[in-house]
mmCIF file of C-alpha atoms in Angstrom:
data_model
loop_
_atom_site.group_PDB
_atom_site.id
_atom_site.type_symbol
_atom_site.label_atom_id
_atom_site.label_comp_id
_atom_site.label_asym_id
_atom_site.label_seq_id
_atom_site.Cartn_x
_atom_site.Cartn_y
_atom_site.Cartn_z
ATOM 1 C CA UNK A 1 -8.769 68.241 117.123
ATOM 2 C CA UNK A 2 -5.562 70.038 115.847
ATOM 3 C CA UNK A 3 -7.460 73.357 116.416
ATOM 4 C CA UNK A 4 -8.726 72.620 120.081
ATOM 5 C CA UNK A 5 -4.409 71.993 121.063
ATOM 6 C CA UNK A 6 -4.101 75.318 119.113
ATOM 7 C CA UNK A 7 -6.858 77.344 120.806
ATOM 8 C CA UNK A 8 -6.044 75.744 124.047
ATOM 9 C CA UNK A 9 -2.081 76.473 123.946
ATOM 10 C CA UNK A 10 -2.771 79.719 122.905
ATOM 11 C CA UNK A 11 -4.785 80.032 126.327
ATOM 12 C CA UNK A 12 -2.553 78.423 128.766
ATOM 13 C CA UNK A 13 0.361 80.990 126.732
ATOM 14 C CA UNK A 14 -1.985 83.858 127.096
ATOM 15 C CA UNK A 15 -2.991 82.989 130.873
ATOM 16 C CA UNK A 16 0.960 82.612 131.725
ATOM 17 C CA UNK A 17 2.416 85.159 130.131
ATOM 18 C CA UNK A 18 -0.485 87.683 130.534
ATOM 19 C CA UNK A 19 -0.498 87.142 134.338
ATOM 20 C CA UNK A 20 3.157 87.656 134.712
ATOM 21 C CA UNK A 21 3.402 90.613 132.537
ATOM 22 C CA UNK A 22 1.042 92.465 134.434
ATOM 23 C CA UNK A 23 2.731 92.464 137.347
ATOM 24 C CA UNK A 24 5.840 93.137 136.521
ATOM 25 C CA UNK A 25 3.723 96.036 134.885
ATOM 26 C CA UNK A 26 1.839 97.193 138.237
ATOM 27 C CA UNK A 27 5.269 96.457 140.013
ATOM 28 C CA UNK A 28 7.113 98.829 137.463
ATOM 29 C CA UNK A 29 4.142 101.911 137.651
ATOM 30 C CA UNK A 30 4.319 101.305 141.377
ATOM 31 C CA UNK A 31 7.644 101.939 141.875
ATOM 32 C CA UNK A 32 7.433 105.136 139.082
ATOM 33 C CA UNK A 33 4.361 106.600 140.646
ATOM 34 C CA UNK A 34 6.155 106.660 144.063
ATOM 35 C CA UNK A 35 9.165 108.456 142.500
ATOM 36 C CA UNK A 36 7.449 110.521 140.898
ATOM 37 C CA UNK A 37 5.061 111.918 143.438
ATOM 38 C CA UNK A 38 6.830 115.101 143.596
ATOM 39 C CA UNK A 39 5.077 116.437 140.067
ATOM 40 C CA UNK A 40 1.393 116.438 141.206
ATOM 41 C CA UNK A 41 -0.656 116.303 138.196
ATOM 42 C CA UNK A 42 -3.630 118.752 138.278
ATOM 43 C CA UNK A 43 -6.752 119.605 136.250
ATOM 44 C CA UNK A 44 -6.962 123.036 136.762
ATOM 45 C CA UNK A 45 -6.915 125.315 133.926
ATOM 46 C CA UNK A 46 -6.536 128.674 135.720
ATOM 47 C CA UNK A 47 -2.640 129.288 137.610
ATOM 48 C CA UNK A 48 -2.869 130.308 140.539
ATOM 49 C CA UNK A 49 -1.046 133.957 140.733
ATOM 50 C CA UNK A 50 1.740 132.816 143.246
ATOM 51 C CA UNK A 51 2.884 130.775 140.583
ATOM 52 C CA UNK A 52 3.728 133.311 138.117
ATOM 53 C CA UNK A 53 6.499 133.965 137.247
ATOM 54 C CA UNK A 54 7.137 130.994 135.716
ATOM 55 C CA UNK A 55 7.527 129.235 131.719
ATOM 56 C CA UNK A 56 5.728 126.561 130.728
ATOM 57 C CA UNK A 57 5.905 123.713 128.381
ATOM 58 C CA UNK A 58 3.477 121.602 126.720
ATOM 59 C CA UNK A 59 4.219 117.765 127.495
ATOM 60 C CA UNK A 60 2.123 114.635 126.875
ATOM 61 C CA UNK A 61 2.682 111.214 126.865
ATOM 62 C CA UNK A 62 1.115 108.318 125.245
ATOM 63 C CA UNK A 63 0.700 104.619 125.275
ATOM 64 C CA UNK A 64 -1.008 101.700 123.419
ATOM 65 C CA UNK A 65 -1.601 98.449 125.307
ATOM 66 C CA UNK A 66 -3.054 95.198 124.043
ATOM 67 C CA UNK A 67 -5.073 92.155 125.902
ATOM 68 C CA UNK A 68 -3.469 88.784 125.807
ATOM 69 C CA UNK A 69 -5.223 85.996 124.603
ATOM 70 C CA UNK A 70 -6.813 84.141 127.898
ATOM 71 C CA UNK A 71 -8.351 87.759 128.974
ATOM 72 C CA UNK A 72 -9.906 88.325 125.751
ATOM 73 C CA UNK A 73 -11.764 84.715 125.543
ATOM 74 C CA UNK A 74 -13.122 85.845 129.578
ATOM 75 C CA UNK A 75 -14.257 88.918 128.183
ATOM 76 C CA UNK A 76 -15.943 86.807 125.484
ATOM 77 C CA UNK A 77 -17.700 85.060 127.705
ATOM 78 C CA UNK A 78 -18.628 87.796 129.593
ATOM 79 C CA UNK A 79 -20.538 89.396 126.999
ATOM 80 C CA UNK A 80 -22.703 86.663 126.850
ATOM 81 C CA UNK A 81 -24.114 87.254 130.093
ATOM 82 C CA UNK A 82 -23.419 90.893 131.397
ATOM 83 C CA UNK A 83 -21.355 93.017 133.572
ATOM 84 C CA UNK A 84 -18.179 93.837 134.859
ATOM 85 C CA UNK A 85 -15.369 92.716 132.341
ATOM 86 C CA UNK A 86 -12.764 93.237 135.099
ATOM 87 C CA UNK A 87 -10.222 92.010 132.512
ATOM 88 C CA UNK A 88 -10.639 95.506 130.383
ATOM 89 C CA UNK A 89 -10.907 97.344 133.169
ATOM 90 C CA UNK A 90 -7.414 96.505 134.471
ATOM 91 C CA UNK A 91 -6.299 97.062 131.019
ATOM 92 C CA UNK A 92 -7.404 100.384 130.513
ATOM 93 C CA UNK A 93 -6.344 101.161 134.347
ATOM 94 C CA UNK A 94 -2.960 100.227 133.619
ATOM 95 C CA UNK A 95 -2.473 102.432 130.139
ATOM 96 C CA UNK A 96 -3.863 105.881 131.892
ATOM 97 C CA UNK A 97 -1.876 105.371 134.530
ATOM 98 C CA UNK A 98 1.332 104.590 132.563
ATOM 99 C CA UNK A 99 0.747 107.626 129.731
ATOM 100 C CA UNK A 100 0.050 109.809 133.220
ATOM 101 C CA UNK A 101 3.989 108.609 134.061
ATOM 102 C CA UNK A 102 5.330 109.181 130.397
ATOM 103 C CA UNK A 103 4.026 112.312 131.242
ATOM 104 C CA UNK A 104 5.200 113.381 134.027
ATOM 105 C CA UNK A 105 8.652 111.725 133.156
ATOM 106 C CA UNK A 106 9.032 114.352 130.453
ATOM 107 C CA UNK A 107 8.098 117.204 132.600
ATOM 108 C CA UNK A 108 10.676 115.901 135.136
ATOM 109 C CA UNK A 109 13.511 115.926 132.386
ATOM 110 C CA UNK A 110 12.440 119.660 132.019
ATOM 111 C CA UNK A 111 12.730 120.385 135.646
ATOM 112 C CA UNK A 112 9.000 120.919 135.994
ATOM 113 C CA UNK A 113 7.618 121.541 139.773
ATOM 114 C CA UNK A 114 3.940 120.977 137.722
ATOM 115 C CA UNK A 115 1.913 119.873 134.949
ATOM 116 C CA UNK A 116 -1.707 122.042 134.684
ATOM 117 C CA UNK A 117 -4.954 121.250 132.943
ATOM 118 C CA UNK A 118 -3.944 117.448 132.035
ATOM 119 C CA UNK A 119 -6.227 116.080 129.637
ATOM 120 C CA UNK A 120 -7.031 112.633 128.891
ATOM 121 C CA UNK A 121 -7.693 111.166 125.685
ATOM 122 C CA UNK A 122 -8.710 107.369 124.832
ATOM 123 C CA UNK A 123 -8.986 105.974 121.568
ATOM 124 C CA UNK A 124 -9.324 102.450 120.496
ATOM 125 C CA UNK A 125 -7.098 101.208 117.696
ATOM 126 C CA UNK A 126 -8.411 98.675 114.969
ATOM 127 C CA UNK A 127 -12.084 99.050 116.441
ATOM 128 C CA UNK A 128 -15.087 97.263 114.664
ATOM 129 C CA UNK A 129 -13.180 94.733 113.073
ATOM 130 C CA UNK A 130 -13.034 90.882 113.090
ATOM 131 C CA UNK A 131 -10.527 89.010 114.644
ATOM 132 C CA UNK A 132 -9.552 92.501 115.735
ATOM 133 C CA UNK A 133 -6.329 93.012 118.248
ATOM 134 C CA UNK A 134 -8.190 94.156 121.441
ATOM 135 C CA UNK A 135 -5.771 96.880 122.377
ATOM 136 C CA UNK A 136 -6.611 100.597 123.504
ATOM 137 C CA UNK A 137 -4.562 103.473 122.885
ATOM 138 C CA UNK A 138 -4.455 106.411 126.238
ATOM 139 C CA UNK A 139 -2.890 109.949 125.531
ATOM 140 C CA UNK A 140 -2.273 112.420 128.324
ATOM 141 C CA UNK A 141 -1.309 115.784 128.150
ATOM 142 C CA UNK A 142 -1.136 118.894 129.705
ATOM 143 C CA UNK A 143 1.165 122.158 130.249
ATOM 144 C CA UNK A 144 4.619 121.660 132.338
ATOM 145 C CA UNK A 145 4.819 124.774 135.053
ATOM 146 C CA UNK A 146 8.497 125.568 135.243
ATOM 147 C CA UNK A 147 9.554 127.799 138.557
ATOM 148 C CA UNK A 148 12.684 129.157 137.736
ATOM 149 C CA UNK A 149 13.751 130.572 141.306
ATOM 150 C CA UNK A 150 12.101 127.480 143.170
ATOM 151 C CA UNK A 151 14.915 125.290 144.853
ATOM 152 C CA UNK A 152 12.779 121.835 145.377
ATOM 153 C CA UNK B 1 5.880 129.542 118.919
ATOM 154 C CA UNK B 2 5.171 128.939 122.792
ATOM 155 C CA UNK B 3 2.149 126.049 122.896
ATOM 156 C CA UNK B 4 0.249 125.156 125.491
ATOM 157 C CA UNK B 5 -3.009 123.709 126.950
ATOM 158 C CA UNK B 6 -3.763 126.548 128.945
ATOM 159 C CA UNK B 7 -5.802 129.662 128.438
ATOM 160 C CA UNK B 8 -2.921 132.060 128.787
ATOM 161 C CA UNK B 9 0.795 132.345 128.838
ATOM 162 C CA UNK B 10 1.747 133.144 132.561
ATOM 163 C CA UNK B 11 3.291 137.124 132.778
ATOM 164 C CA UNK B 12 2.177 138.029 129.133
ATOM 165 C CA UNK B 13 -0.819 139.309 127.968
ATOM 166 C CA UNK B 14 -2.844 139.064 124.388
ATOM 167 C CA UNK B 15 -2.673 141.708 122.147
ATOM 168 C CA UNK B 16 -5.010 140.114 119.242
ATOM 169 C CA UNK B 17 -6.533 137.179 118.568
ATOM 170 C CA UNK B 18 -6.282 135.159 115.412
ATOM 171 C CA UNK B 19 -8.308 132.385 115.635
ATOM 172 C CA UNK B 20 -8.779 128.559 115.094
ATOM 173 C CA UNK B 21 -5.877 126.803 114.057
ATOM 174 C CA UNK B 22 -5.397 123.348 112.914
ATOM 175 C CA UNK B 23 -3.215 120.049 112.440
ATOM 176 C CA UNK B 24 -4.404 116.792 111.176
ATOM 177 C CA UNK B 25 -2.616 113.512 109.471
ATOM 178 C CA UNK B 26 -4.011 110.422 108.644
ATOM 179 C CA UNK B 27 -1.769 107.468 109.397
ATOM 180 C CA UNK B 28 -1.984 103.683 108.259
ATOM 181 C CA UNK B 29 -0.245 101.462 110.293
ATOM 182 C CA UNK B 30 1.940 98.744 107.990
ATOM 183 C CA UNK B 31 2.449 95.050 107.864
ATOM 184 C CA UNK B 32 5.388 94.185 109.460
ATOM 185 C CA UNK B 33 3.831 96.224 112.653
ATOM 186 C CA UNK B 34 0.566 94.209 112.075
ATOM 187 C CA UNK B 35 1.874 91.191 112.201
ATOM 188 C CA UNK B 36 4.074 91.537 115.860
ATOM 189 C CA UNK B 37 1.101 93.542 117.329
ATOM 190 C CA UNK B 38 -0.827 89.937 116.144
ATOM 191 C CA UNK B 39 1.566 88.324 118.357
ATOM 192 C CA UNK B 40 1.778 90.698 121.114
ATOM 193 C CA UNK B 41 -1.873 90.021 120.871
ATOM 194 C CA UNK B 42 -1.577 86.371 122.751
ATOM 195 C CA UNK B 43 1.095 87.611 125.061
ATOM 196 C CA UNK B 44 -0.900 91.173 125.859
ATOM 197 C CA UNK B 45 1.792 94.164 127.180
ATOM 198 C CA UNK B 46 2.455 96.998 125.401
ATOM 199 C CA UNK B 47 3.031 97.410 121.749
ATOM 200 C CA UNK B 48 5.904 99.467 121.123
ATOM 201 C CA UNK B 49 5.524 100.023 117.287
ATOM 202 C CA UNK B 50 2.090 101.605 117.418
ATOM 203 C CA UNK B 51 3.092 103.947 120.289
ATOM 204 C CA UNK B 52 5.961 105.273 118.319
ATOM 205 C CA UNK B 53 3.680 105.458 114.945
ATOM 206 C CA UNK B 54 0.904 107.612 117.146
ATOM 207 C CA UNK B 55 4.031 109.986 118.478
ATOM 208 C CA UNK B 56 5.020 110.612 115.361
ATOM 209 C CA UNK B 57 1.916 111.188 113.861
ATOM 210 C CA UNK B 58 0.912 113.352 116.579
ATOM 211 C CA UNK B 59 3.970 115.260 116.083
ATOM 212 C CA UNK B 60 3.605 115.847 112.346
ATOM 213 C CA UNK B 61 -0.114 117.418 113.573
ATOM 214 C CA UNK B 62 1.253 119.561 115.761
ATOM 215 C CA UNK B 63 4.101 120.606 113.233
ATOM 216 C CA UNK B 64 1.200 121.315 110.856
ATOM 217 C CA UNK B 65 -1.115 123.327 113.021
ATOM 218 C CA UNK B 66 2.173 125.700 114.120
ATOM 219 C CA UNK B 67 2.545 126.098 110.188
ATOM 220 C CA UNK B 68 -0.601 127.652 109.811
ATOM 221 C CA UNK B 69 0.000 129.300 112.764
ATOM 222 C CA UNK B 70 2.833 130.571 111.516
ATOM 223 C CA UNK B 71 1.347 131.831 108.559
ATOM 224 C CA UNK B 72 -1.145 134.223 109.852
ATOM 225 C CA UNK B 73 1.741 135.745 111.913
ATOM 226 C CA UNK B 74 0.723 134.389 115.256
ATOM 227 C CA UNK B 75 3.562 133.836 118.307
ATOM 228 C CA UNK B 76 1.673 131.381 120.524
ATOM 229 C CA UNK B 77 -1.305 128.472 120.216
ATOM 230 C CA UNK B 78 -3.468 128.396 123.291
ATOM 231 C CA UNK B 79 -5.472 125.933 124.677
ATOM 232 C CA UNK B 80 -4.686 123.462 122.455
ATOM 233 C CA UNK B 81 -6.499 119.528 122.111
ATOM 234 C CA UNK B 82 -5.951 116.384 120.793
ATOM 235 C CA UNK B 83 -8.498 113.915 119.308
ATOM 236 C CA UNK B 84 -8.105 110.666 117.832
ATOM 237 C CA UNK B 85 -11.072 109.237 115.191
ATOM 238 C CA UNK B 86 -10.653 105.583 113.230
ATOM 239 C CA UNK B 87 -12.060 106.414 109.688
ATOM 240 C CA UNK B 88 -11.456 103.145 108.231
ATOM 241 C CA UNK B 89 -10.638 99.902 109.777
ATOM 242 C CA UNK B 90 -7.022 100.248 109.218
ATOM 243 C CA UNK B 91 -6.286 103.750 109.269
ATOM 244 C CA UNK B 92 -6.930 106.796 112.326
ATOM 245 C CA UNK B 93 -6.919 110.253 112.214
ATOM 246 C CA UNK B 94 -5.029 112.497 114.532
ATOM 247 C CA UNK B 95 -6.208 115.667 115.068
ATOM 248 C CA UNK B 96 -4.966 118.883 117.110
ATOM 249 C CA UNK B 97 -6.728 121.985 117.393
ATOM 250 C CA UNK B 98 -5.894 125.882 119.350
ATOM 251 C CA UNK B 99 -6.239 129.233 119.427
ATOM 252 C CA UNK B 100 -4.243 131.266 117.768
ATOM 253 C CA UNK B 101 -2.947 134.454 118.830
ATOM 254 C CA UNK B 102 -0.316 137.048 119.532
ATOM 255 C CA UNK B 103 1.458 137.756 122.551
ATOM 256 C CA UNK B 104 2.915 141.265 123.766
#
């Protein structure tokens, strides 16, 4: 009986405080995307030759996000019969696009005008394990372009 | 040492080519992190402790791989990557990888 208040406590907490925290979350990479905007992030590997002169700096930024409690029991019961586990897939949304901003907020403190070939990296942290934390670890990186006689 | 995760350095050109370089650590996360990252667990958002630990270890990769960069008298690492690999259930391995070579 003492168990069943636990487990369901633990939901209601996870459902609450999950909820809320993940939009203040969206609200907060919202707001930094849009401020941001002027960095365009691209994938390109070559430069194109207009751009050169110019110095670059590796930058990368990197984040590790966990599931609350509630999301992880849906997901649980999603396995049992198949499909989209929307609750992971906001999860994972939310981590590339905050290490994209981490990013991007270090190439802004070094005056960057763009960041080239940005790779993405994720890695899940604790995997295989019981009772495990469900959390997922997202690195970006890529190389800052820095115009030295561009006024932006 | 100029790094980067391109295939050249913009305005200078390669005068040799040294090869594969190489960074790795393996890291163990500890206790005290566990146990808040078991909390942060019910609440879900982000856990601050492990991000830093990852940094950190990524950094000390890095710092390696420029050492033996360093070593065979190369000036910049090219088109460098990152990969991550769990070995054991506690423990992950950061690894970084380039091209070594020397610039004009």
């Amino acid at each position: 009986m003492f168990d069943l208040i636990l487990f369901l406590t633990l939901l209601a907490l996870g459902f609450g405080f999950g909820q809320y925290l993940e939009s203040q979350h969206y609200k907060s990479i919202i707001n930094r995307e849009s401020s941001l905007k002027h960095i365009p992030a691209i994938a390109t590997k070559h430069l194109p030759p207009e751009f050169i002169p110019c110095s670059t700096q590796m930058v990368s930024g990197n984040v590790v996000i966990s599931i609350d409690f509630f999301k992880k029991f849906v997901s649980g019961l999603r396995s049992i019969v198949g499909g989209r586990v929307s609750s992971y897939e906001s999860l994972i949304d939310r981590a590339r696009r905050e290490a994209i901003l981490r990013m991007k907020e270090q190439a802004a403190s070094q005056g960057a005008n763009y960041v080239f070939n940005v790779k993405m990296e994720t890695s899940s942290i604790s995997k295989g394990r019981r009772n495990s934390i469900g959390s997922v670890e997202v690195l970006a990186y890529g190389t800052a372009i820095i115009q030295p006689s561009s006024i932006n | 040492m100029i790094l980067t995760t391109l295939e050249s350095v913009p305005g200078k050109s390669i005068t040799q080519h040294l090869g594969l370089v190489q960074g790795s650590t393996v890291r163990a996360k500890h206790a005290g992190r566990d146990l808040m990252a078991g909390l942060k667990n019910i609440f879900g958002g982000e856990l601050k402790g492990y991000t830093e630990l990852l940094q950190e270890s990524r950094e000390e990769a890095i710092s390696r791989m420029v050492e033996q960069a360093q070593s065979i008298g190369a000036n910049a690492v090219l088109n460098i990557r990152f990969s991550t690999s769990s070995i054991t259930q506690g423990a992950s391995e950061l690894f970084t990888y380039g091209t070594a070579v020397k610039l004009d």
